[in-house]
XYZ file of C-alpha atoms in Angstrom:
759
model
C -102.863 38.958 -40.314
C -106.462 37.699 -40.965
C -109.218 37.818 -39.026
C -112.932 37.398 -39.754
C -113.113 40.591 -41.167
C -110.713 40.716 -43.390
C -109.272 38.699 -46.561
C -105.950 37.787 -47.641
C -104.364 40.424 -50.015
C -104.021 38.025 -52.866
C -105.991 34.715 -53.322
C -105.154 32.985 -56.848
C -106.112 29.720 -57.522
C -104.377 27.405 -59.898
C -105.221 23.702 -60.655
C -104.794 22.376 -57.276
C -103.237 24.993 -55.635
C -104.460 28.156 -53.880
C -102.133 31.149 -53.374
C -102.494 33.731 -50.226
C -100.560 36.624 -49.127
C -100.668 38.992 -46.003
C -98.078 40.745 -43.544
C -97.341 39.112 -40.351
C -97.459 40.491 -36.984
C -93.880 41.493 -37.069
C -94.188 42.879 -40.310
C -92.616 40.584 -42.604
C -94.453 39.189 -45.864
C -96.361 35.900 -45.333
C -97.134 34.047 -48.766
C -99.029 30.840 -48.120
C -99.281 28.307 -50.963
C -102.119 25.575 -50.104
C -102.153 22.590 -52.257
C -105.435 20.101 -51.982
C -107.001 17.118 -53.919
C -110.241 16.814 -52.037
C -110.839 13.551 -54.119
C -107.369 11.879 -52.965
C -108.243 13.379 -49.457
C -104.526 15.127 -49.530
C -103.263 18.672 -48.762
C -99.888 20.096 -48.045
C -99.504 23.652 -46.749
C -96.115 25.623 -47.805
C -94.887 28.967 -45.871
C -92.709 31.587 -47.660
C -91.697 34.546 -45.503
C -89.846 37.119 -47.616
C -87.615 35.737 -49.640
C -86.486 32.791 -47.559
C -86.771 29.182 -48.920
C -90.506 27.557 -48.779
C -91.404 25.384 -45.137
C -93.579 22.822 -45.127
C -96.260 23.209 -42.739
C -98.531 20.629 -42.920
C -99.461 18.066 -45.078
C -101.739 15.281 -44.642
C -105.617 15.585 -44.574
C -107.198 18.977 -46.335
C -107.398 21.795 -44.301
C -110.813 23.852 -44.457
C -110.756 27.730 -44.242
C -107.727 28.018 -46.205
C -107.662 31.550 -46.571
C -106.851 31.599 -42.911
C -103.508 29.722 -43.128
C -101.327 32.813 -43.850
C -101.796 33.076 -39.988
C -99.659 30.097 -40.069
C -96.558 32.361 -39.664
C -97.867 33.809 -36.535
C -98.929 30.680 -35.048
C -95.952 28.223 -35.692
C -93.210 30.598 -35.898
C -90.817 29.823 -32.698
C -89.466 32.183 -30.320
C -85.964 32.971 -29.697
C -84.638 31.012 -27.080
C -81.579 31.246 -24.399
C -78.339 29.677 -25.797
C -79.180 29.601 -29.175
C -78.912 32.008 -32.334
C -81.133 35.237 -32.888
C -83.434 32.571 -34.959
C -84.446 29.272 -33.736
C -84.412 26.695 -36.379
C -87.320 26.245 -38.419
C -86.410 24.246 -41.006
C -86.892 25.123 -44.931
C -86.913 22.727 -47.669
C -83.261 22.550 -47.469
C -82.106 23.758 -44.176
C -78.970 25.440 -43.925
C -76.665 26.657 -41.159
C -77.737 30.629 -42.796
C -81.450 29.544 -41.489
C -79.779 28.445 -38.108
C -80.159 24.547 -38.829
C -77.974 22.244 -36.487
C -78.755 19.000 -37.162
C -76.706 16.542 -40.048
C -75.634 18.295 -43.219
C -78.501 17.941 -46.106
C -77.164 20.325 -48.526
C -73.303 19.230 -49.215
C -71.800 21.237 -52.379
C -68.098 21.851 -52.906
C -66.628 24.826 -55.236
C -62.880 23.545 -56.240
C -62.662 21.157 -53.562
C -64.105 23.670 -50.305
C -67.502 23.173 -49.109
C -70.198 26.285 -49.725
C -72.335 27.236 -47.299
C -75.053 28.730 -48.747
C -78.065 31.083 -48.118
C -80.405 30.764 -51.069
C -83.264 33.767 -51.481
C -86.160 33.341 -53.888
C -86.330 35.712 -56.455
C -88.837 38.026 -57.901
C -91.745 36.091 -59.364
C -90.391 32.792 -58.186
C -93.048 30.646 -57.914
C -94.901 28.874 -60.601
C -97.860 26.778 -60.680
C -99.156 24.257 -62.939
C -102.159 22.396 -62.340
C -100.330 19.982 -59.477
C -96.968 21.458 -59.414
C -95.537 23.995 -57.650
C -92.088 25.201 -58.753
C -89.969 27.902 -56.769
C -86.835 29.554 -57.961
C -83.734 30.631 -55.498
C -80.700 31.661 -55.818
C -77.068 32.261 -53.535
C -75.564 35.551 -55.247
C -72.566 35.060 -53.225
C -71.489 31.244 -54.178
C -73.714 31.968 -57.867
C -75.628 29.156 -57.325
C -79.550 28.863 -58.638
C -82.324 26.163 -56.931
C -85.377 24.903 -58.517
C -87.715 23.149 -56.241
C -90.778 21.533 -57.089
C -93.670 20.185 -55.351
C -96.450 17.840 -56.692
C -99.441 16.359 -55.207
C -100.341 13.229 -57.565
C -104.185 12.032 -58.455
C -103.291 9.166 -55.820
C -102.818 12.018 -52.900
C -99.079 11.194 -53.254
C -96.898 14.055 -52.483
C -93.271 14.424 -53.966
C -90.499 16.786 -54.155
C -87.158 17.252 -56.009
C -84.714 19.995 -56.353
C -82.160 21.165 -58.930
C -78.720 22.527 -58.563
C -76.927 24.555 -61.306
C -73.672 26.267 -61.252
C -74.371 29.769 -62.363
C -77.422 31.802 -62.350
C -80.056 29.957 -64.754
C -82.611 31.838 -66.637
C -84.282 35.101 -65.418
C -82.719 34.252 -61.878
C -81.090 37.478 -60.738
C -81.273 39.840 -57.646
C -80.005 43.561 -57.177
C -77.287 42.692 -54.841
C -75.835 39.704 -56.825
C -72.286 40.240 -58.553
C -72.499 39.534 -62.224
C -72.240 35.973 -63.264
C -68.506 35.061 -63.457
C -66.928 34.258 -66.697
C -65.252 31.057 -65.258
C -66.955 29.595 -62.559
C -65.117 26.693 -60.780
C -66.579 23.269 -60.279
C -69.246 22.530 -58.464
C -69.306 19.120 -56.688
C -72.399 17.760 -55.114
C -72.462 15.347 -52.091
C -75.850 15.569 -51.144
C -79.117 17.327 -51.456
C -81.236 15.738 -48.619
C -85.207 16.865 -48.964
C -87.645 15.829 -46.180
C -90.907 15.853 -44.932
C -92.221 17.367 -41.128
C -94.234 15.499 -38.825
C -96.167 16.071 -35.752
C -94.630 15.909 -32.267
C -96.910 12.492 -31.941
C -95.446 10.885 -34.851
C -93.176 9.448 -32.458
C -92.591 5.942 -33.609
C -90.385 4.908 -36.651
C -91.137 1.553 -38.631
C -88.600 0.688 -41.436
C -87.904 -2.512 -43.135
C -84.339 -4.595 -42.806
C -83.144 -7.944 -44.448
C -80.936 -10.064 -46.203
C -81.114 -12.242 -48.927
C -83.815 -15.003 -48.555
C -85.435 -12.527 -45.765
C -85.933 -9.180 -47.208
C -88.376 -6.681 -45.907
C -88.383 -7.558 -42.282
C -89.840 -5.264 -40.275
C -88.624 -3.018 -37.059
C -89.591 -0.405 -34.948
C -88.038 1.883 -32.860
C -88.887 5.152 -30.975
C -88.340 8.810 -32.939
C -86.006 10.347 -30.416
C -84.016 13.366 -30.811
C -81.143 12.478 -33.074
C -81.034 10.826 -36.456
C -81.795 7.555 -37.662
C -80.449 6.448 -41.160
C -81.092 3.897 -43.584
C -78.156 3.667 -46.001
C -78.174 1.474 -49.370
C -74.306 2.124 -50.743
C -73.785 -0.767 -53.014
C -75.318 0.440 -56.236
C -78.869 -0.350 -55.652
C -81.562 -0.876 -53.182
C -79.898 -3.657 -51.238
C -81.995 -6.081 -49.442
C -82.188 -4.541 -46.045
C -82.766 -1.477 -47.549
C -86.289 0.103 -46.460
C -88.899 0.296 -49.024
C -90.515 3.031 -46.602
C -89.365 4.783 -43.509
C -92.960 5.970 -41.746
C -93.244 7.639 -38.499
C -96.446 7.550 -36.906
C -98.504 7.518 -33.422
C -96.970 4.896 -31.148
C -98.416 1.657 -31.792
C -100.004 2.317 -35.467
C -100.843 -0.816 -37.759
C -102.037 -1.263 -40.887
C -105.727 -0.441 -40.421
C -105.184 2.402 -37.727
C -103.138 5.065 -36.654
C -101.935 8.272 -38.168
C -98.717 7.680 -40.043
C -96.739 9.565 -42.599
C -94.123 7.736 -44.746
C -91.394 8.710 -47.081
C -89.226 6.707 -50.236
C -87.054 7.943 -52.587
C -87.441 6.950 -56.089
C -84.155 5.770 -57.084
C -82.291 3.119 -58.155
C -78.744 3.999 -57.031
C -77.228 4.855 -53.982
C -79.828 6.346 -51.163
C -80.262 7.567 -47.816
C -83.401 7.364 -45.934
C -83.683 9.083 -43.004
C -85.640 10.425 -39.617
C -84.014 13.271 -37.782
C -85.461 15.227 -34.774
C -83.440 18.020 -33.189
C -83.950 19.652 -29.573
C -85.029 22.749 -31.697
C -87.188 21.179 -33.927
C -90.019 18.578 -34.847
C -89.115 15.572 -36.674
C -88.283 15.132 -40.370
C -88.424 11.999 -42.320
C -87.082 12.194 -46.075
C -83.920 11.374 -47.803
C -81.868 11.648 -50.742
C -79.163 9.863 -53.195
C -75.816 9.631 -51.827
C -73.173 10.509 -54.609
C -69.835 9.383 -53.946
C -66.933 12.284 -53.702
C -66.230 13.776 -57.147
C -69.315 11.383 -58.660
C -71.492 14.821 -59.563
C -69.224 17.755 -60.938
C -70.994 20.671 -62.461
C -69.139 23.280 -64.735
C -70.939 26.696 -65.576
C -74.029 26.091 -66.335
C -74.628 22.769 -65.671
C -77.134 21.007 -63.285
C -77.881 17.874 -61.224
C -81.455 17.067 -60.076
C -82.382 14.774 -57.599
C -84.378 11.818 -57.451
C -88.125 12.118 -56.168
C -88.848 11.957 -52.557
C -91.795 10.977 -51.970
C -94.273 11.483 -49.021
C -97.780 9.344 -48.395
C -99.673 10.405 -45.366
C -102.823 8.002 -44.084
C -105.071 6.489 -41.115
C -102.787 3.472 -41.149
C -100.311 1.637 -43.485
C -103.254 0.367 -45.949
C -104.297 3.717 -46.670
C -100.442 5.022 -47.381
C -100.231 1.575 -49.928
C -103.557 2.513 -51.601
C -101.544 6.071 -52.376
C -98.353 4.221 -53.677
C -100.284 1.638 -55.571
C -102.851 4.423 -57.226
C -99.535 6.534 -58.356
C -97.629 3.002 -59.552
C -100.325 1.736 -61.715
C -101.278 5.256 -63.531
C -97.718 4.555 -64.910
C -98.848 1.345 -66.346
C -101.973 1.140 -68.133
C -100.749 -1.699 -70.219
C -101.179 -3.932 -66.987
C -104.490 -2.548 -66.585
C -105.815 -3.469 -70.211
C -103.898 -7.045 -69.722
C -104.339 -9.631 -67.123
C -101.170 -10.526 -65.973
C -100.446 -13.640 -67.304
C -99.395 -16.871 -65.526
C -95.494 -17.676 -65.316
C -93.753 -20.601 -65.385
C -89.983 -19.749 -64.498
C -87.258 -22.600 -65.425
C -84.972 -21.516 -62.545
C -85.607 -24.122 -59.698
C -87.266 -26.573 -62.288
C -84.038 -27.063 -64.465
C -81.315 -24.695 -63.214
C -78.445 -24.719 -65.573
C -79.652 -28.320 -67.421
C -80.672 -26.592 -70.466
C -82.154 -28.603 -73.553
C -84.742 -28.746 -75.999
C -85.925 -31.904 -74.789
C -86.424 -30.667 -71.472
C -87.797 -27.657 -71.810
C -89.994 -28.370 -74.347
C -91.298 -31.362 -72.056
C -91.933 -28.434 -69.076
C -93.244 -26.444 -71.390
C -96.196 -28.660 -72.305
C -96.555 -29.403 -68.511
C -96.841 -25.637 -68.138
C -99.677 -25.648 -70.849
C -101.877 -28.391 -69.047
C -101.532 -25.908 -65.962
C -102.780 -22.828 -67.152
C -99.541 -21.277 -67.900
C -99.369 -18.102 -70.214
C -95.788 -17.112 -69.880
C -92.769 -19.520 -70.339
C -89.690 -18.295 -68.931
C -86.030 -19.667 -69.816
C -83.619 -18.360 -66.811
C -79.980 -18.499 -66.545
C -77.953 -21.255 -68.601
C -78.690 -20.424 -72.231
C -75.862 -18.406 -73.558
C -72.070 -18.927 -74.114
C -70.180 -21.262 -71.484
C -72.885 -20.854 -69.182
C -72.863 -24.667 -67.673
C -72.474 -22.895 -63.915
C -72.285 -19.347 -62.561
C -68.760 -19.357 -62.779
C -68.374 -18.350 -66.581
C -69.844 -16.710 -69.602
C -71.809 -14.170 -68.026
C -71.500 -11.157 -70.569
C -71.522 -13.677 -73.367
C -74.814 -12.823 -74.788
C -74.634 -15.087 -77.742
C -76.794 -18.093 -77.558
C -74.661 -21.480 -76.887
C -74.495 -23.550 -79.830
C -73.361 -26.642 -77.385
C -76.401 -26.239 -75.859
C -79.125 -25.058 -78.217
C -77.470 -26.284 -81.462
C -79.061 -24.534 -85.081
C -81.745 -26.170 -86.256
C -85.134 -27.773 -84.570
C -83.665 -28.238 -81.430
C -82.237 -24.651 -81.160
C -83.446 -21.801 -78.683
C -85.745 -20.241 -81.584
C -87.409 -23.569 -82.150
C -88.020 -23.676 -78.602
C -89.442 -20.057 -78.600
C -91.392 -20.868 -81.615
C -93.008 -24.121 -80.385
C -93.977 -21.793 -76.772
C -95.142 -19.508 -78.913
C -97.309 -22.354 -80.938
C -98.487 -23.641 -77.469
C -100.372 -19.811 -77.047
C -98.056 -19.014 -74.199
C -95.799 -16.278 -74.642
C -91.593 -16.417 -74.422
C -89.179 -14.659 -71.845
C -85.577 -14.954 -71.299
C -83.034 -14.192 -68.295
C -80.543 -11.516 -69.025
C -78.031 -10.163 -66.335
C -76.935 -6.842 -68.033
C -75.010 -5.241 -65.347
C -72.838 -7.812 -64.682
C -69.606 -10.133 -66.232
C -67.891 -12.883 -65.203
C -64.270 -12.115 -65.546
C -64.109 -16.052 -67.262
C -65.813 -14.857 -70.109
C -64.821 -13.843 -73.510
C -66.204 -10.355 -73.731
C -64.210 -9.466 -70.320
C -60.849 -11.308 -71.932
C -61.112 -9.118 -75.058
C -62.551 -6.159 -73.087
C -60.936 -5.964 -69.571
C -61.656 -1.898 -69.794
C -64.969 -2.639 -69.510
C -64.991 -3.671 -66.092
C -65.713 -1.255 -63.128
C -62.649 -0.921 -60.668
C -60.928 1.690 -58.418
C -57.621 0.552 -58.615
C -55.333 -0.282 -61.759
C -54.065 -3.723 -60.664
C -56.507 -4.688 -58.718
C -60.493 -5.850 -59.087
C -63.318 -4.870 -56.874
C -64.091 -7.834 -54.420
C -66.240 -10.246 -56.206
C -69.373 -11.665 -55.470
C -70.571 -15.000 -57.439
C -67.825 -15.363 -59.387
C -69.137 -11.724 -60.848
C -67.729 -7.967 -61.610
C -69.584 -4.916 -62.309
C -69.696 -4.206 -66.610
C -69.218 -0.676 -66.890
C -72.420 0.548 -68.898
C -70.937 4.173 -68.706
C -68.399 3.345 -71.134
C -70.475 4.013 -74.601
C -68.578 1.036 -76.201
C -69.665 -1.485 -73.232
C -73.242 -0.102 -73.245
C -73.523 -0.299 -76.958
C -72.825 -4.055 -76.803
C -75.251 -5.050 -74.289
C -77.971 -3.021 -75.576
C -77.388 -4.445 -79.231
C -77.061 -8.031 -78.094
C -80.688 -7.717 -76.377
C -82.360 -5.896 -79.263
C -80.993 -8.479 -81.649
C -82.250 -11.433 -79.329
C -85.497 -9.561 -78.578
C -86.015 -9.395 -82.270
C -84.878 -13.068 -82.996
C -86.456 -15.013 -80.911
C -89.642 -13.007 -80.626
C -88.766 -12.243 -76.775
C -91.980 -11.329 -75.160
C -90.524 -10.603 -71.805
C -87.082 -10.457 -70.117
C -86.293 -11.333 -66.700
C -83.328 -8.901 -65.534
C -81.167 -9.861 -62.982
C -78.449 -8.095 -60.642
C -76.529 -10.501 -58.407
C -73.131 -8.153 -57.430
C -73.456 -5.467 -54.629
C -71.512 -2.609 -56.372
C -68.476 -1.494 -54.755
C -65.722 0.689 -55.607
C -67.771 1.881 -58.363
C -65.035 3.892 -60.806
C -65.527 3.648 -64.269
C -62.006 3.071 -66.346
C -63.793 4.922 -69.257
C -64.061 8.625 -67.221
C -62.046 8.040 -64.389
C -65.152 8.837 -62.061
C -67.117 7.224 -59.549
C -70.162 6.365 -61.434
C -73.175 4.812 -59.989
C -75.283 7.500 -60.823
C -74.502 7.414 -64.157
C -74.743 3.351 -64.133
C -78.462 3.954 -62.922
C -79.049 6.097 -65.717
C -77.667 3.792 -68.488
C -80.053 1.067 -66.762
C -83.145 3.011 -67.201
C -82.094 4.134 -70.661
C -81.647 0.601 -71.765
C -85.076 -0.249 -70.174
C -86.930 2.343 -71.692
C -84.946 2.018 -75.434
C -85.524 -1.721 -75.582
C -89.285 -1.037 -74.951
C -89.631 1.412 -77.450
C -88.015 -0.839 -80.292
C -90.381 -3.563 -79.000
C -94.166 -2.445 -78.282
C -95.643 -4.895 -75.844
C -92.058 -5.732 -74.522
C -92.399 -6.429 -70.497
C -89.259 -6.482 -68.163
C -89.223 -7.955 -64.707
C -86.540 -6.604 -62.362
C -84.720 -8.706 -60.276
C -81.621 -7.845 -57.780
C -80.275 -11.154 -56.271
C -84.161 -11.798 -55.541
C -85.778 -8.884 -53.442
C -82.877 -6.158 -54.177
C -83.635 -2.734 -55.885
C -87.269 -2.186 -55.436
C -87.927 1.460 -55.489
C -90.252 3.904 -57.466
C -87.241 4.534 -59.793
C -87.315 1.061 -61.277
C -90.980 0.544 -60.869
C -91.678 3.485 -63.314
C -89.785 1.275 -65.963
C -90.291 -2.280 -65.143
C -93.694 -4.419 -65.227
C -92.625 -6.578 -62.401
C -90.356 -7.229 -59.632
C -89.094 -10.580 -57.859
C -89.730 -9.992 -54.326
C -87.122 -12.979 -52.913
C -85.517 -15.571 -54.358
C -86.990 -17.373 -51.268
C -90.194 -19.068 -52.376
C -90.686 -20.715 -48.866
C -94.298 -19.452 -48.138
C -93.933 -19.070 -44.345
C -90.856 -16.597 -45.169
C -93.229 -15.417 -47.983
C -95.818 -13.893 -46.060
C -94.065 -11.182 -44.323
C -91.320 -10.584 -47.256
C -94.496 -10.360 -49.638
C -96.816 -8.188 -46.790
C -94.245 -5.598 -46.647
C -93.299 -5.516 -50.249
C -96.730 -4.876 -50.930
C -96.807 -1.399 -48.976
C -95.112 -0.117 -52.004
C -95.841 -2.386 -54.849
C -99.312 -3.354 -56.183
C -99.856 -6.839 -56.069
C -100.147 -7.438 -60.057
C -96.360 -6.514 -60.346
C -95.320 -8.838 -57.235
C -93.735 -12.313 -58.524
C -94.929 -14.650 -56.328
C -94.501 -18.237 -57.182
C -95.340 -21.586 -56.328
C -92.106 -23.479 -55.459
C -91.092 -27.050 -54.529
C -91.681 -29.129 -51.066
C -89.274 -28.718 -49.297
C -88.156 -25.262 -50.581
C -84.846 -25.038 -52.059
C -83.807 -21.965 -50.226
C -84.854 -23.420 -46.642
C -85.248 -26.683 -46.819
C -88.680 -26.368 -45.157
C -91.281 -28.805 -45.827
C -95.104 -27.064 -46.497
C -98.112 -28.211 -48.230
C -99.523 -27.686 -51.707
C -101.991 -25.665 -50.774
C -100.008 -23.117 -48.471
C -97.739 -22.455 -51.298
C -100.695 -22.011 -53.551
C -102.552 -19.747 -51.103
C -99.263 -17.997 -50.383
C -98.726 -16.628 -54.235
C -102.631 -16.375 -55.100
C -102.662 -12.431 -54.585
C -99.364 -11.528 -56.648
C -98.501 -11.790 -60.028
C -98.768 -15.316 -59.944
C -96.004 -18.089 -61.312
C -94.646 -21.463 -60.939
C -90.912 -22.134 -59.931
C -91.200 -25.983 -59.797
C -90.618 -29.223 -61.992
C -93.669 -30.026 -62.722
C -92.592 -33.092 -64.946
C -91.668 -34.993 -61.334
C -94.903 -34.174 -59.857
C -98.119 -36.761 -59.842
C -101.246 -36.060 -61.602
C -103.359 -35.496 -58.417
C -100.737 -32.674 -57.602
C -100.673 -31.254 -61.469
C -104.848 -31.276 -60.826
C -104.682 -29.093 -57.762
C -102.067 -26.804 -59.607
C -104.424 -26.023 -62.670
C -107.508 -25.575 -60.354
C -105.416 -23.049 -58.194
C -104.352 -21.261 -61.263
C -108.051 -21.348 -62.941
C -109.218 -19.672 -59.847
C -106.273 -17.155 -60.137
C -107.593 -16.397 -62.859
C -110.866 -15.723 -62.203
C -109.870 -12.845 -59.623
C -106.943 -11.271 -61.199
C -108.449 -8.570 -62.851
C -109.943 -7.685 -59.432
C -106.304 -7.924 -57.737
C -105.054 -5.668 -60.596
C -107.260 -2.904 -59.467
C -108.358 -3.712 -56.105
C -107.173 -2.346 -52.465
C -104.843 -4.118 -50.657
C -105.519 -4.853 -47.046
C -103.366 -6.502 -44.225
C -105.408 -6.865 -40.890
C -103.929 -5.876 -37.325
C -103.520 -8.781 -34.963
C -101.737 -9.185 -31.631
C -101.349 -12.704 -32.372
C -97.921 -13.285 -34.130
C -99.016 -16.512 -35.573
C -101.507 -15.478 -37.684
C -101.710 -13.222 -41.031
C -104.570 -11.877 -42.527
C -104.058 -10.411 -45.918
C -106.553 -9.778 -48.900
C -107.615 -7.531 -51.967
C -111.104 -5.776 -51.997
C -112.766 -4.321 -55.189
C -112.285 -1.020 -55.950
C -115.893 -0.284 -55.851
C -116.173 -2.758 -52.343
C -118.342 -5.122 -53.931
C -116.057 -7.830 -53.014
C -113.130 -9.079 -51.590
C -110.989 -12.034 -51.180
C -109.365 -12.761 -48.108
C -106.371 -15.146 -46.976
C -105.944 -16.566 -43.345
C -102.392 -17.888 -42.751
C -101.763 -19.770 -39.629
C -97.808 -19.342 -39.227
C -97.195 -20.883 -36.153
C -99.248 -22.469 -33.234
C -101.191 -19.559 -31.226
C -101.806 -18.514 -28.083
C -105.370 -18.827 -28.570
C -106.971 -22.453 -29.147
C -109.102 -21.709 -31.597
C -107.653 -19.207 -32.990
C -109.435 -15.415 -31.809
C -111.794 -13.881 -34.539
C -110.052 -12.075 -37.337
C -111.140 -8.393 -38.758
C -111.835 -7.284 -42.087
C -110.939 -3.790 -42.406
C -112.005 -1.789 -45.571
C -115.589 -2.854 -46.777
C -118.447 -0.793 -46.591
C -119.475 -0.666 -43.147
C -123.172 0.165 -44.533
C -123.503 -2.867 -47.216
C -124.182 -6.545 -45.568
C -121.646 -9.189 -47.292
C -121.863 -13.121 -47.700
C -118.822 -14.707 -46.722
C -117.872 -18.168 -47.403
C -114.744 -20.216 -48.503
C -113.241 -19.920 -52.265
C -114.267 -23.095 -53.872
C -110.367 -24.287 -53.936
C -110.065 -23.807 -49.961
C -113.207 -25.395 -49.191
C -111.982 -28.998 -47.902
C -110.107 -28.541 -44.861
C -109.163 -32.259 -44.464
C -105.575 -32.217 -44.017
C -104.961 -28.508 -43.193
C -106.559 -28.364 -39.643
C -107.360 -30.026 -36.098
C -110.668 -28.313 -35.233
C -112.897 -31.206 -34.090
C -116.102 -29.574 -35.243
C -117.788 -27.942 -38.084
C -117.130 -24.193 -38.494
C -120.830 -22.778 -39.071
C -119.912 -20.453 -42.119
C -117.298 -22.783 -43.709
C -119.730 -24.152 -46.330
C -120.496 -23.267 -49.913
C -123.317 -21.241 -48.533
C -121.421 -19.262 -45.878
C -122.837 -16.610 -43.721
C -124.069 -12.986 -44.083
C -122.913 -10.202 -41.970
C -122.970 -6.237 -42.419
C -119.536 -4.972 -43.198
C -119.189 -2.840 -40.142
C -119.483 -6.568 -37.843
C -116.817 -7.544 -39.704
C -114.615 -4.745 -39.550
C -115.604 -4.502 -35.494
C -115.930 -7.885 -34.479
C -114.761 -10.264 -37.311
C -115.125 -13.702 -38.177
C -113.973 -16.746 -36.599
C -111.334 -18.602 -39.308
C -110.832 -22.507 -39.130
C -108.137 -24.014 -36.926
C -105.434 -24.654 -39.013
C -102.129 -26.500 -38.210
C -99.127 -24.542 -38.592
C -98.031 -23.197 -41.688
C -101.530 -23.765 -43.535
C -103.301 -20.950 -45.453
C -107.055 -20.873 -46.465
C -108.652 -18.241 -48.771
C -112.657 -17.054 -48.425
C -114.662 -14.649 -50.414
C -117.015 -11.396 -49.419
C -119.475 -10.592 -51.815
C -121.861 -8.078 -51.592
C -125.697 -9.425 -51.267
């Protein structure tokens, strides 16, 4: 042990990591790896005892006097208790029954069909540290398996961990007691390797999100009791009801208060998020890729690597989101160097009614409204007059787009001539059985039974991109069209749940390989066409995860553009996705998805903080509506640079009828905040709203944004609101955070914007 008169026997530093070794009171050797990024206010403490797998002892805030952390073994190792095993469970990074784990199986592998019960041991010189990442190698000598575990602290203060399992001993992995590597190892089938982070006992409330098509990411809370909570995604992608984050925190934690720990699986295929607490252990939160039986089979020397499993700690969900946003933004330097172009998407404007004259006229209206990117949605390719046919026939339909001056190429040229970018919709992973491609290549359709296709959705089946011929056809078709039309932007859709996912080409389940094929198309298209951007859309708000976000430049949050529904869809999407990557569109009234009528002001204000777009037939709008739209687009352009680098805030309120959301500049010199009155309130007028995240020591001017200055028709206050004018009022940041400011009295389904500027 270390006391105030001794120091650990080793103190090695590398990057953000320090290493200490000491002998514990029971005579075992304790090695502590302490990782800290003080600038990001993040740290993690790992403990290795003898040659056991590491344990995550603590993560969250940095700890002073790291040299004493070797004492954590004596401080925290649980005692043996009656009715239990000789060692009380104290979970490692991959707990197994060999170390007394009695919870759900987290490491499920089989050799030749027989489940293996593993006991991993670290090997000599097993720890490698490279700046922000620590890697640890362990083997199971009885079962001839090698485990490589990595843990990283990112620059934004996220933690992430990943494991690789190899059939056989890899590299220098060896042990004196291990039998020689067999000349012929049986096939190892991997079903699940689940990684997790421990959370303190006080983190006894779980927040996740659920939902369905048109109502994605609806929050739900439940107590974190003894037992297991699972959120599964088993339809080939994270689905509408998938929880972007699973968070455990102090009961009642919110956006701006309460200690909270969140986890996320960065993978676009099948996965699970879980929270588990046993009688013997503190809570664990984490997740894994879920592999279908037989999907991941490893021959001798072959490996499987899990997705990264992320952990984010913060005082409130705003702090968690800031870490995630920083990480995602670092992967997309192109977004910081190019302001997000305002988009018009043609889907709800014209649906399948494509023609040169119609879309040319719409492009003219878009240009007048300030649009910078014009995207032609579904309906341009062969036989695609509705959603029952043609999918997979990725050739321009001459019946709709004839060669010559009214071709799709001519439209792309015209759009470029208006100084707008040109985008096109694809659904590369899907195919209609009623298509030339399906008739010519029925073996390109995923199916598990010889004489039966999986249940259809939207008249679709899944294109087997693990088949090299199908992959080449899809990629080459897209690549050629990007080149010939000068496409700047792809909207990539995915509209069918992936069920019975077996490749006729390999005869094996293939969600993992299909997901990797999708990633490969994204990467290769971008390599071939510098500057090309790709939006990921999956029936709206499916497939939102850090795997696809490492490649996509934008996500479509939901097919529902009703601003009342979007208030929470966008709010909880922004826990993971930075605002400049969330497609937020101004649609029609009544909304096509809900038939709810809303004001143009509400629709424009709700779309203001994201990557602004328009999903609206501008040809049918009067001059006043178009003028207001152009004013709001102009206001967005004045603020978007701040939105693309600023900190997203959501304020807590006990009033379920109101929402307070905003973005604060990185240097906290300015903020734009939206106040939304969704329904009538229990308070009349509404209570003051607090604004978190400002500099408490600075003084700010608060005033309405010019486009929201006029409250006529929006509210029912019968006297003036003192600060709602061009001069506004001046208040300390601390006052705005602690006491707040009175918002206007609005009618239901109305929203306004105001700015806060340091003076």
